[in-house]
Amino acid sequence: MRNLKIFASVNIIFLLRIHNLILFFVKNSQFNIIFHIKERELILFFVKNSQFNIIFHIKERKFRFNTYYKNKKYNTKKLKNKIIL
């Protein structure tokens, strides 16, 4: 987790750390990224732009990549339940 790199084009808006919860909210002109680190085991990357939403789940160094394309049937309500602001 310490090796997490953020691209230079991305700006960090705020960093909130409460006990074992670290929340990074990163925003630029193209997309928003939320890094949700909970209990040092789960990292949730929420990437949003006008075309698609990407969730990266990293748990115990195992990468899972899920891509959800925006359509009329799918929205981000399910994702909001997983994100604590």
mmCIF file with all atom_site columns, C-alpha atoms in Angstrom:
data_model
loop_
_atom_site.group_PDB
_atom_site.id
_atom_site.type_symbol
_atom_site.label_atom_id
_atom_site.label_alt_id
_atom_site.label_comp_id
_atom_site.label_asym_id
_atom_site.label_entity_id
_atom_site.label_seq_id
_atom_site.pdbx_PDB_ins_code
_atom_site.Cartn_x
_atom_site.Cartn_y
_atom_site.Cartn_z
_atom_site.occupancy
_atom_site.B_iso_or_equiv
_atom_site.pdbx_formal_charge
_atom_site.auth_seq_id
_atom_site.auth_comp_id
_atom_site.auth_asym_id
_atom_site.auth_atom_id
_atom_site.pdbx_PDB_model_num
ATOM 1  C CA . MET A 1 1  ? 0.000   0.000   0.000   1.00 0.00 ? 1  MET A CA 1
ATOM 2  C CA . ARG A 1 2  ? 2.892   2.335   0.600   1.00 0.00 ? 2  ARG A CA 1
ATOM 3  C CA . ASN A 1 3  ? 3.908   1.797   -3.004  1.00 0.00 ? 3  ASN A CA 1
ATOM 4  C CA . LEU A 1 4  ? 0.635   3.274   -4.213  1.00 0.00 ? 4  LEU A CA 1
ATOM 5  C CA . LYS A 1 5  ? 1.462   5.784   -6.904  1.00 0.00 ? 5  LYS A CA 1
ATOM 6  C CA . ILE A 1 6  ? -0.745  8.611   -8.102  1.00 0.00 ? 6  ILE A CA 1
ATOM 7  C CA . PHE A 1 7  ? -0.283  9.991   -11.594 1.00 0.00 ? 7  PHE A CA 1
ATOM 8  C CA . ALA A 1 8  ? 0.999   13.546  -11.851 1.00 0.00 ? 8  ALA A CA 1
ATOM 9  C CA . SER A 1 9  ? -2.127  14.625  -13.710 1.00 0.00 ? 9  SER A CA 1
ATOM 10 C CA . VAL A 1 10 ? -4.267  13.828  -10.695 1.00 0.00 ? 10 VAL A CA 1
ATOM 11 C CA . ASN A 1 11 ? -4.746  16.298  -7.869  1.00 0.00 ? 11 ASN A CA 1
ATOM 12 C CA . ILE A 1 12 ? -5.486  15.285  -4.293  1.00 0.00 ? 12 ILE A CA 1
ATOM 13 C CA . ILE A 1 13 ? -8.433  17.193  -2.872  1.00 0.00 ? 13 ILE A CA 1
ATOM 14 C CA . PHE A 1 14 ? -8.404  15.902  0.674   1.00 0.00 ? 14 PHE A CA 1
ATOM 15 C CA . LEU A 1 15 ? -7.039  13.129  2.830   1.00 0.00 ? 15 LEU A CA 1
ATOM 16 C CA . LEU A 1 16 ? -9.163  11.830  5.673   1.00 0.00 ? 16 LEU A CA 1
ATOM 17 C CA . ARG A 1 17 ? -7.794  9.289   8.125   1.00 0.00 ? 17 ARG A CA 1
ATOM 18 C CA . ILE A 1 18 ? -9.858  7.938   10.997  1.00 0.00 ? 18 ILE A CA 1
ATOM 19 C CA . HIS A 1 19 ? -8.325  5.025   12.892  1.00 0.00 ? 19 HIS A CA 1
ATOM 20 C CA . ASN A 1 20 ? -7.896  2.298   10.255  1.00 0.00 ? 20 ASN A CA 1
ATOM 21 C CA . LEU A 1 21 ? -9.926  4.136   7.625   1.00 0.00 ? 21 LEU A CA 1
ATOM 22 C CA . ILE A 1 22 ? -8.031  6.144   5.044   1.00 0.00 ? 22 ILE A CA 1
ATOM 23 C CA . LEU A 1 23 ? -10.046 7.895   2.376   1.00 0.00 ? 23 LEU A CA 1
ATOM 24 C CA . PHE A 1 24 ? -8.382  9.594   -0.555  1.00 0.00 ? 24 PHE A CA 1
ATOM 25 C CA . PHE A 1 25 ? -10.516 11.716  -2.824  1.00 0.00 ? 25 PHE A CA 1
ATOM 26 C CA . VAL A 1 26 ? -8.652  12.485  -6.015  1.00 0.00 ? 26 VAL A CA 1
ATOM 27 C CA . LYS A 1 27 ? -10.058 14.637  -8.786  1.00 0.00 ? 27 LYS A CA 1
ATOM 28 C CA . ASN A 1 28 ? -8.974  16.005  -12.118 1.00 0.00 ? 28 ASN A CA 1
ATOM 29 C CA . SER A 1 29 ? -10.716 17.332  -15.209 1.00 0.00 ? 29 SER A CA 1
ATOM 30 C CA . GLN A 1 30 ? -11.453 13.858  -16.560 1.00 0.00 ? 30 GLN A CA 1
ATOM 31 C CA . PHE A 1 31 ? -12.343 11.605  -13.662 1.00 0.00 ? 31 PHE A CA 1
ATOM 32 C CA . ASN A 1 32 ? -12.754 11.211  -9.929  1.00 0.00 ? 32 ASN A CA 1
ATOM 33 C CA . ILE A 1 33 ? -10.941 8.553   -7.938  1.00 0.00 ? 33 ILE A CA 1
ATOM 34 C CA . ILE A 1 34 ? -11.789 7.490   -4.417  1.00 0.00 ? 34 ILE A CA 1
ATOM 35 C CA . PHE A 1 35 ? -9.266  5.353   -2.583  1.00 0.00 ? 35 PHE A CA 1
ATOM 36 C CA . HIS A 1 36 ? -10.983 3.551   0.243   1.00 0.00 ? 36 HIS A CA 1
ATOM 37 C CA . ILE A 1 37 ? -8.568  1.734   2.526   1.00 0.00 ? 37 ILE A CA 1
ATOM 38 C CA . LYS A 1 38 ? -10.225 -0.114  5.396   1.00 0.00 ? 38 LYS A CA 1
ATOM 39 C CA . GLU A 1 39 ? -8.621  -2.370  7.978   1.00 0.00 ? 39 GLU A CA 1
ATOM 40 C CA . ARG A 1 40 ? -5.377  -2.403  5.969   1.00 0.00 ? 40 ARG A CA 1
ATOM 41 C CA . GLU A 1 41 ? -6.677  -5.236  3.797   1.00 0.00 ? 41 GLU A CA 1
ATOM 42 C CA . LEU A 1 42 ? -9.211  -3.763  1.378   1.00 0.00 ? 42 LEU A CA 1
ATOM 43 C CA . ILE A 1 43 ? -8.587  -0.965  -1.066  1.00 0.00 ? 43 ILE A CA 1
ATOM 44 C CA . LEU A 1 44 ? -11.507 0.250   -3.127  1.00 0.00 ? 44 LEU A CA 1
ATOM 45 C CA . PHE A 1 45 ? -10.755 2.363   -6.157  1.00 0.00 ? 45 PHE A CA 1
ATOM 46 C CA . PHE A 1 46 ? -13.738 4.141   -7.600  1.00 0.00 ? 46 PHE A CA 1
ATOM 47 C CA . VAL A 1 47 ? -12.962 5.748   -10.930 1.00 0.00 ? 47 VAL A CA 1
ATOM 48 C CA . LYS A 1 48 ? -15.629 7.744   -12.711 1.00 0.00 ? 48 LYS A CA 1
ATOM 49 C CA . ASN A 1 49 ? -15.770 9.657   -15.949 1.00 0.00 ? 49 ASN A CA 1
ATOM 50 C CA . SER A 1 50 ? -18.324 10.364  -18.647 1.00 0.00 ? 50 SER A CA 1
ATOM 51 C CA . GLN A 1 51 ? -17.872 6.944   -20.251 1.00 0.00 ? 51 GLN A CA 1
ATOM 52 C CA . PHE A 1 52 ? -17.417 4.281   -17.591 1.00 0.00 ? 52 PHE A CA 1
ATOM 53 C CA . ASN A 1 53 ? -16.968 3.381   -13.957 1.00 0.00 ? 53 ASN A CA 1
ATOM 54 C CA . ILE A 1 54 ? -14.089 1.193   -12.830 1.00 0.00 ? 54 ILE A CA 1
ATOM 55 C CA . ILE A 1 55 ? -13.727 -0.548  -9.496  1.00 0.00 ? 55 ILE A CA 1
ATOM 56 C CA . PHE A 1 56 ? -10.391 -1.958  -8.464  1.00 0.00 ? 56 PHE A CA 1
ATOM 57 C CA . HIS A 1 57 ? -10.562 -4.358  -5.548  1.00 0.00 ? 57 HIS A CA 1
ATOM 58 C CA . ILE A 1 58 ? -7.209  -5.117  -3.984  1.00 0.00 ? 58 ILE A CA 1
ATOM 59 C CA . LYS A 1 59 ? -7.400  -7.586  -1.123  1.00 0.00 ? 59 LYS A CA 1
ATOM 60 C CA . GLU A 1 60 ? -4.353  -9.369  0.217   1.00 0.00 ? 60 GLU A CA 1
ATOM 61 C CA . ARG A 1 61 ? -2.334  -8.424  -2.890  1.00 0.00 ? 61 ARG A CA 1
ATOM 62 C CA . LYS A 1 62 ? -4.859  -10.069 -5.196  1.00 0.00 ? 62 LYS A CA 1
ATOM 63 C CA . PHE A 1 63 ? -6.124  -7.798  -7.949  1.00 0.00 ? 63 PHE A CA 1
ATOM 64 C CA . ARG A 1 64 ? -9.668  -7.927  -9.169  1.00 0.00 ? 64 ARG A CA 1
ATOM 65 C CA . PHE A 1 65 ? -10.700 -5.702  -12.015 1.00 0.00 ? 65 PHE A CA 1
ATOM 66 C CA . ASN A 1 66 ? -14.328 -4.929  -12.709 1.00 0.00 ? 66 ASN A CA 1
ATOM 67 C CA . THR A 1 67 ? -15.597 -2.512  -15.285 1.00 0.00 ? 67 THR A CA 1
ATOM 68 C CA . TYR A 1 68 ? -19.155 -1.289  -15.389 1.00 0.00 ? 68 TYR A CA 1
ATOM 69 C CA . TYR A 1 69 ? -20.273 0.635   -18.443 1.00 0.00 ? 69 TYR A CA 1
ATOM 70 C CA . LYS A 1 70 ? -22.913 3.242   -17.887 1.00 0.00 ? 70 LYS A CA 1
ATOM 71 C CA . ASN A 1 71 ? -26.322 2.415   -19.245 1.00 0.00 ? 71 ASN A CA 1
ATOM 72 C CA . LYS A 1 72 ? -29.937 3.017   -18.319 1.00 0.00 ? 72 LYS A CA 1
ATOM 73 C CA . LYS A 1 73 ? -30.123 -0.107  -16.175 1.00 0.00 ? 73 LYS A CA 1
ATOM 74 C CA . TYR A 1 74 ? -26.965 0.457   -14.145 1.00 0.00 ? 74 TYR A CA 1
ATOM 75 C CA . ASN A 1 75 ? -26.232 3.316   -11.790 1.00 0.00 ? 75 ASN A CA 1
ATOM 76 C CA . THR A 1 76 ? -23.789 4.011   -8.982  1.00 0.00 ? 76 THR A CA 1
ATOM 77 C CA . LYS A 1 77 ? -26.216 3.480   -6.095  1.00 0.00 ? 77 LYS A CA 1
ATOM 78 C CA . LYS A 1 78 ? -24.661 0.109   -5.305  1.00 0.00 ? 78 LYS A CA 1
ATOM 79 C CA . LEU A 1 79 ? -21.230 1.698   -5.195  1.00 0.00 ? 79 LEU A CA 1
ATOM 80 C CA . LYS A 1 80 ? -22.324 4.479   -2.872  1.00 0.00 ? 80 LYS A CA 1
ATOM 81 C CA . ASN A 1 81 ? -23.267 1.879   -0.270  1.00 0.00 ? 81 ASN A CA 1
ATOM 82 C CA . LYS A 1 82 ? -19.653 0.697   -0.184  1.00 0.00 ? 82 LYS A CA 1
ATOM 83 C CA . ILE A 1 83 ? -18.148 4.158   0.058   1.00 0.00 ? 83 ILE A CA 1
ATOM 84 C CA . ILE A 1 84 ? -18.106 5.991   3.379   1.00 0.00 ? 84 ILE A CA 1
ATOM 85 C CA . LEU A 1 85 ? -17.793 9.751   3.107   1.00 0.00 ? 85 LEU A CA 1
#
